[in-house]
């Protein structure tokens, strides 16, 4: 990926003095930079899987479908919130199926290529659930590179607040379109061959999550507080990654 190094504005002000450590941030070209948000559905329930621990049972789950959205990184820094949401509406979305492998490289090979190129990979409870399920489909080293770029908004919010927030509750509290079904219904749709309904549900979940992680702040129900973007959001995760890479610039 093409980068250029640009000097940042002062990181913060202290009194009348601007404080900066001469940090440079790698800036990707608009044609290449993107972040990824994804979700997957499974063919069965955790409790029905083989394994002596929950982590083992999760890793033994089989995927039914996986959906992901590619959002240009430049869209994250638009000053108008409506423009950000419009960019998400227009962003490329794709769904892959567990039993469709036309080129013989594996059903999720293209998804992993998307992950290779993404600056940040967003999910919700993805580090505990989605990524471990995917491990059986990808080499460990490649998997580790993807996980290093992961932003799990569920884990971040839980670590900060100690509360397990369901995605639907956060969507509703922040005026976003809520989920159209749930994981159990998705399992039933897979068993019944209702692929159109399953695809629509999974893609709607992904787009709703993408809208949420691009908000400048997030209202947290139950505890009646607001989390800034750096707790849960894609833009802050992206800035942190670029600042980290800038140390080698």
PDB file of N, CA, C and O in Angstrom, residues 126-171:
ATOM      1  N   UNK A 126     -16.058 -10.068  18.405  1.00  0.00           N
ATOM      2  CA  UNK A 126     -15.341 -10.817  17.370  1.00  0.00           C
ATOM      3  C   UNK A 126     -14.108 -11.544  17.904  1.00  0.00           C
ATOM      4  O   UNK A 126     -13.758 -12.622  17.405  1.00  0.00           O
ATOM      5  N   UNK A 127     -13.439 -10.992  18.903  1.00  0.00           N
ATOM      6  CA  UNK A 127     -12.238 -11.651  19.423  1.00  0.00           C
ATOM      7  C   UNK A 127     -12.576 -12.925  20.190  1.00  0.00           C
ATOM      8  O   UNK A 127     -11.795 -13.880  20.202  1.00  0.00           O
ATOM      9  N   UNK A 128     -13.741 -12.965  20.806  1.00  0.00           N
ATOM     10  CA  UNK A 128     -14.152 -14.145  21.562  1.00  0.00           C
ATOM     11  C   UNK A 128     -14.923 -15.140  20.705  1.00  0.00           C
ATOM     12  O   UNK A 128     -14.910 -16.342  20.979  1.00  0.00           O
ATOM     13  N   UNK A 129     -15.588 -14.649  19.659  1.00  0.00           N
ATOM     14  CA  UNK A 129     -16.497 -15.503  18.884  1.00  0.00           C
ATOM     15  C   UNK A 129     -16.084 -15.651  17.415  1.00  0.00           C
ATOM     16  O   UNK A 129     -15.666 -16.728  16.996  1.00  0.00           O
ATOM     17  N   UNK A 130     -16.189 -14.581  16.644  1.00  0.00           N
ATOM     18  CA  UNK A 130     -16.015 -14.691  15.190  1.00  0.00           C
ATOM     19  C   UNK A 130     -14.609 -15.122  14.775  1.00  0.00           C
ATOM     20  O   UNK A 130     -14.448 -16.037  13.954  1.00  0.00           O
ATOM     21  N   UNK A 131     -13.585 -14.450  15.310  1.00  0.00           N
ATOM     22  CA  UNK A 131     -12.222 -14.784  14.895  1.00  0.00           C
ATOM     23  C   UNK A 131     -11.837 -16.220  15.246  1.00  0.00           C
ATOM     24  O   UNK A 131     -11.254 -16.921  14.404  1.00  0.00           O
ATOM     25  N   UNK A 132     -12.114 -16.708  16.458  1.00  0.00           N
ATOM     26  CA  UNK A 132     -11.784 -18.109  16.762  1.00  0.00           C
ATOM     27  C   UNK A 132     -12.477 -19.113  15.838  1.00  0.00           C
ATOM     28  O   UNK A 132     -11.902 -20.149  15.502  1.00  0.00           O
ATOM     29  N   UNK A 133     -13.713 -18.816  15.420  1.00  0.00           N
ATOM     30  CA  UNK A 133     -14.409 -19.706  14.490  1.00  0.00           C
ATOM     31  C   UNK A 133     -13.708 -19.722  13.131  1.00  0.00           C
ATOM     32  O   UNK A 133     -13.606 -20.760  12.467  1.00  0.00           O
ATOM     33  N   UNK A 134     -13.191 -18.570  12.722  1.00  0.00           N
ATOM     34  CA  UNK A 134     -12.533 -18.454  11.414  1.00  0.00           C
ATOM     35  C   UNK A 134     -11.181 -19.133  11.361  1.00  0.00           C
ATOM     36  O   UNK A 134     -10.677 -19.443  10.278  1.00  0.00           O
ATOM     37  N   UNK A 135     -10.582 -19.386  12.510  1.00  0.00           N
ATOM     38  CA  UNK A 135      -9.212 -19.901  12.544  1.00  0.00           C
ATOM     39  C   UNK A 135      -9.063 -21.207  11.769  1.00  0.00           C
ATOM     40  O   UNK A 135      -8.016 -21.455  11.148  1.00  0.00           O
ATOM     41  N   UNK A 136     -10.091 -22.047  11.757  1.00  0.00           N
ATOM     42  CA  UNK A 136     -10.008 -23.330  11.056  1.00  0.00           C
ATOM     43  C   UNK A 136      -9.908 -23.165   9.542  1.00  0.00           C
ATOM     44  O   UNK A 136      -9.575 -24.113   8.833  1.00  0.00           O
ATOM     45  N   UNK A 137     -10.180 -21.953   9.042  1.00  0.00           N
ATOM     46  CA  UNK A 137     -10.194 -21.714   7.600  1.00  0.00           C
ATOM     47  C   UNK A 137      -8.966 -20.945   7.097  1.00  0.00           C
ATOM     48  O   UNK A 137      -8.885 -20.662   5.894  1.00  0.00           O
ATOM     49  N   UNK A 138      -8.037 -20.616   7.974  1.00  0.00           N
ATOM     50  CA  UNK A 138      -6.913 -19.769   7.567  1.00  0.00           C
ATOM     51  C   UNK A 138      -5.656 -20.183   8.334  1.00  0.00           C
ATOM     52  O   UNK A 138      -5.750 -20.714   9.447  1.00  0.00           O
ATOM     53  N   UNK A 139      -4.488 -19.953   7.738  1.00  0.00           N
ATOM     54  CA  UNK A 139      -3.241 -20.281   8.421  1.00  0.00           C
ATOM     55  C   UNK A 139      -3.046 -19.399   9.645  1.00  0.00           C
ATOM     56  O   UNK A 139      -3.422 -18.232   9.654  1.00  0.00           O
ATOM     57  N   UNK A 140      -2.425 -19.964  10.676  1.00  0.00           N
ATOM     58  CA  UNK A 140      -2.320 -19.295  11.974  1.00  0.00           C
ATOM     59  C   UNK A 140      -1.610 -17.945  11.854  1.00  0.00           C
ATOM     60  O   UNK A 140      -2.038 -16.953  12.456  1.00  0.00           O
ATOM     61  N   UNK A 141      -0.535 -17.864  11.116  1.00  0.00           N
ATOM     62  CA  UNK A 141       0.212 -16.611  11.019  1.00  0.00           C
ATOM     63  C   UNK A 141      -0.622 -15.516  10.366  1.00  0.00           C
ATOM     64  O   UNK A 141      -0.601 -14.364  10.803  1.00  0.00           O
ATOM     65  N   UNK A 142      -1.352 -15.886   9.340  1.00  0.00           N
ATOM     66  CA  UNK A 142      -2.215 -14.914   8.670  1.00  0.00           C
ATOM     67  C   UNK A 142      -3.340 -14.480   9.617  1.00  0.00           C
ATOM     68  O   UNK A 142      -3.680 -13.293   9.694  1.00  0.00           O
ATOM     69  N   UNK A 143      -3.897 -15.435  10.340  1.00  0.00           N
ATOM     70  CA  UNK A 143      -4.928 -15.157  11.337  1.00  0.00           C
ATOM     71  C   UNK A 143      -4.425 -14.166  12.378  1.00  0.00           C
ATOM     72  O   UNK A 143      -5.123 -13.212  12.742  1.00  0.00           O
ATOM     73  N   UNK A 144      -3.213 -14.357  12.842  1.00  0.00           N
ATOM     74  CA  UNK A 144      -2.650 -13.467  13.863  1.00  0.00           C
ATOM     75  C   UNK A 144      -2.490 -12.056  13.334  1.00  0.00           C
ATOM     76  O   UNK A 144      -2.707 -11.080  14.070  1.00  0.00           O
ATOM     77  N   UNK A 145      -2.103 -11.923  12.067  1.00  0.00           N
ATOM     78  CA  UNK A 145      -1.992 -10.577  11.487  1.00  0.00           C
ATOM     79  C   UNK A 145      -3.352  -9.889  11.448  1.00  0.00           C
ATOM     80  O   UNK A 145      -3.454  -8.690  11.678  1.00  0.00           O
ATOM     81  N   UNK A 146      -4.389 -10.649  11.162  1.00  0.00           N
ATOM     82  CA  UNK A 146      -5.740 -10.075  11.122  1.00  0.00           C
ATOM     83  C   UNK A 146      -6.199  -9.678  12.516  1.00  0.00           C
ATOM     84  O   UNK A 146      -6.768  -8.593  12.707  1.00  0.00           O
ATOM     85  N   UNK A 147      -5.960 -10.535  13.495  1.00  0.00           N
ATOM     86  CA  UNK A 147      -6.404 -10.247  14.860  1.00  0.00           C
ATOM     87  C   UNK A 147      -5.695  -9.010  15.411  1.00  0.00           C
ATOM     88  O   UNK A 147      -6.279  -8.238  16.184  1.00  0.00           O
ATOM     89  N   UNK A 148      -4.443  -8.798  15.007  1.00  0.00           N
ATOM     90  CA  UNK A 148      -3.708  -7.611  15.460  1.00  0.00           C
ATOM     91  C   UNK A 148      -4.356  -6.321  14.964  1.00  0.00           C
ATOM     92  O   UNK A 148      -4.146  -5.258  15.549  1.00  0.00           O
ATOM     93  N   UNK A 149      -5.136  -6.415  13.898  1.00  0.00           N
ATOM     94  CA  UNK A 149      -5.822  -5.233  13.364  1.00  0.00           C
ATOM     95  C   UNK A 149      -7.271  -5.154  13.833  1.00  0.00           C
ATOM     96  O   UNK A 149      -8.020  -4.291  13.395  1.00  0.00           O
ATOM     97  N   UNK A 150      -7.677  -6.059  14.715  1.00  0.00           N
ATOM     98  CA  UNK A 150      -9.078  -6.159  15.099  1.00  0.00           C
ATOM     99  C   UNK A 150      -9.481  -5.077  16.093  1.00  0.00           C
ATOM    100  O   UNK A 150      -8.760  -4.795  17.053  1.00  0.00           O
ATOM    101  N   UNK A 151     -10.642  -4.493  15.859  1.00  0.00           N
ATOM    102  CA  UNK A 151     -11.300  -3.641  16.847  1.00  0.00           C
ATOM    103  C   UNK A 151     -12.582  -4.355  17.254  1.00  0.00           C
ATOM    104  O   UNK A 151     -13.522  -4.440  16.466  1.00  0.00           O
ATOM    105  N   UNK A 152     -12.612  -4.889  18.467  1.00  0.00           N
ATOM    106  CA  UNK A 152     -13.790  -5.541  19.006  1.00  0.00           C
ATOM    107  C   UNK A 152     -14.487  -4.539  19.924  1.00  0.00           C
ATOM    108  O   UNK A 152     -14.106  -4.376  21.086  1.00  0.00           O
ATOM    109  N   UNK A 153     -15.498  -3.860  19.407  1.00  0.00           N
ATOM    110  CA  UNK A 153     -16.162  -2.808  20.171  1.00  0.00           C
ATOM    111  C   UNK A 153     -16.850  -3.362  21.408  1.00  0.00           C
ATOM    112  O   UNK A 153     -16.914  -2.691  22.447  1.00  0.00           O
ATOM    113  N   UNK A 154     -17.366  -4.574  21.328  1.00  0.00           N
ATOM    114  CA  UNK A 154     -17.975  -5.206  22.499  1.00  0.00           C
ATOM    115  C   UNK A 154     -16.959  -5.336  23.624  1.00  0.00           C
ATOM    116  O   UNK A 154     -17.225  -4.959  24.775  1.00  0.00           O
ATOM    117  N   UNK A 155     -15.788  -5.857  23.307  1.00  0.00           N
ATOM    118  CA  UNK A 155     -14.758  -6.056  24.331  1.00  0.00           C
ATOM    119  C   UNK A 155     -14.272  -4.734  24.904  1.00  0.00           C
ATOM    120  O   UNK A 155     -14.052  -4.616  26.114  1.00  0.00           O
ATOM    121  N   UNK A 156     -14.122  -3.728  24.052  1.00  0.00           N
ATOM    122  CA  UNK A 156     -13.652  -2.434  24.523  1.00  0.00           C
ATOM    123  C   UNK A 156     -14.659  -1.818  25.507  1.00  0.00           C
ATOM    124  O   UNK A 156     -14.285  -1.327  26.569  1.00  0.00           O
ATOM    125  N   UNK A 157     -15.941  -1.838  25.126  1.00  0.00           N
ATOM    126  CA  UNK A 157     -16.961  -1.249  25.997  1.00  0.00           C
ATOM    127  C   UNK A 157     -17.085  -2.041  27.295  1.00  0.00           C
ATOM    128  O   UNK A 157     -17.214  -1.466  28.378  1.00  0.00           O
ATOM    129  N   UNK A 158     -17.033  -3.361  27.203  1.00  0.00           N
ATOM    130  CA  UNK A 158     -17.132  -4.205  28.401  1.00  0.00           C
ATOM    131  C   UNK A 158     -15.955  -3.960  29.343  1.00  0.00           C
ATOM    132  O   UNK A 158     -16.123  -3.875  30.564  1.00  0.00           O
ATOM    133  N   UNK A 159     -14.756  -3.836  28.791  1.00  0.00           N
ATOM    134  CA  UNK A 159     -13.576  -3.601  29.629  1.00  0.00           C
ATOM    135  C   UNK A 159     -13.674  -2.264  30.363  1.00  0.00           C
ATOM    136  O   UNK A 159     -13.231  -2.133  31.505  1.00  0.00           O
ATOM    137  N   UNK A 160     -14.245  -1.268  29.705  1.00  0.00           N
ATOM    138  CA  UNK A 160     -14.346   0.071  30.292  1.00  0.00           C
ATOM    139  C   UNK A 160     -15.474   0.159  31.319  1.00  0.00           C
ATOM    140  O   UNK A 160     -15.315   0.769  32.385  1.00  0.00           O
ATOM    141  N   UNK A 161     -16.614  -0.460  31.009  1.00  0.00           N
ATOM    142  CA  UNK A 161     -17.801  -0.286  31.856  1.00  0.00           C
ATOM    143  C   UNK A 161     -18.107  -1.479  32.753  1.00  0.00           C
ATOM    144  O   UNK A 161     -18.834  -1.335  33.746  1.00  0.00           O
ATOM    145  N   UNK A 162     -17.604  -2.662  32.399  1.00  0.00           N
ATOM    146  CA  UNK A 162     -17.956  -3.867  33.123  1.00  0.00           C
ATOM    147  C   UNK A 162     -19.331  -4.403  32.772  1.00  0.00           C
ATOM    148  O   UNK A 162     -19.821  -5.344  33.399  1.00  0.00           O
ATOM    149  N   UNK A 163     -19.969  -3.822  31.750  1.00  0.00           N
ATOM    150  CA  UNK A 163     -21.323  -4.203  31.358  1.00  0.00           C
ATOM    151  C   UNK A 163     -21.289  -4.918  30.007  1.00  0.00           C
ATOM    152  O   UNK A 163     -20.584  -4.497  29.094  1.00  0.00           O
ATOM    153  N   UNK A 164     -22.079  -5.992  29.894  1.00  0.00           N
ATOM    154  CA  UNK A 164     -22.209  -6.723  28.635  1.00  0.00           C
ATOM    155  C   UNK A 164     -23.391  -6.130  27.867  1.00  0.00           C
ATOM    156  O   UNK A 164     -24.545  -6.466  28.146  1.00  0.00           O
ATOM    157  N   UNK A 165     -23.112  -5.247  26.930  1.00  0.00           N
ATOM    158  CA  UNK A 165     -24.178  -4.624  26.152  1.00  0.00           C
ATOM    159  C   UNK A 165     -24.484  -5.446  24.908  1.00  0.00           C
ATOM    160  O   UNK A 165     -23.577  -5.784  24.147  1.00  0.00           O
ATOM    161  N   UNK A 166     -25.751  -5.748  24.699  1.00  0.00           N
ATOM    162  CA  UNK A 166     -26.151  -6.362  23.442  1.00  0.00           C
ATOM    163  C   UNK A 166     -26.113  -5.300  22.350  1.00  0.00           C
ATOM    164  O   UNK A 166     -26.445  -4.134  22.580  1.00  0.00           O
ATOM    165  N   UNK A 167     -25.712  -5.717  21.161  1.00  0.00           N
ATOM    166  CA  UNK A 167     -25.602  -4.774  20.048  1.00  0.00           C
ATOM    167  C   UNK A 167     -26.930  -4.070  19.802  1.00  0.00           C
ATOM    168  O   UNK A 167     -26.964  -2.856  19.574  1.00  0.00           O
ATOM    169  N   UNK A 168     -28.020  -4.810  19.844  1.00  0.00           N
ATOM    170  CA  UNK A 168     -29.318  -4.214  19.557  1.00  0.00           C
ATOM    171  C   UNK A 168     -29.661  -3.093  20.537  1.00  0.00           C
ATOM    172  O   UNK A 168     -30.256  -2.079  20.154  1.00  0.00           O
ATOM    173  N   UNK A 169     -29.280  -3.265  21.807  1.00  0.00           N
ATOM    174  CA  UNK A 169     -29.552  -2.229  22.810  1.00  0.00           C
ATOM    175  C   UNK A 169     -28.785  -0.953  22.498  1.00  0.00           C
ATOM    176  O   UNK A 169     -29.311   0.156  22.663  1.00  0.00           O
ATOM    177  N   UNK A 170     -27.547  -1.085  22.038  1.00  0.00           N
ATOM    178  CA  UNK A 170     -26.746   0.086  21.687  1.00  0.00           C
ATOM    179  C   UNK A 170     -27.288   0.767  20.437  1.00  0.00           C
ATOM    180  O   UNK A 170     -27.328   2.003  20.358  1.00  0.00           O
ATOM    181  N   UNK A 171     -27.695  -0.023  19.454  1.00  0.00           N
ATOM    182  CA  UNK A 171     -28.268   0.558  18.240  1.00  0.00           C
ATOM    183  C   UNK A 171     -29.517   1.364  18.573  1.00  0.00           C
ATOM    184  O   UNK A 171     -29.685   2.488  18.109  1.00  0.00           O
TER     185      UNK A 171
END
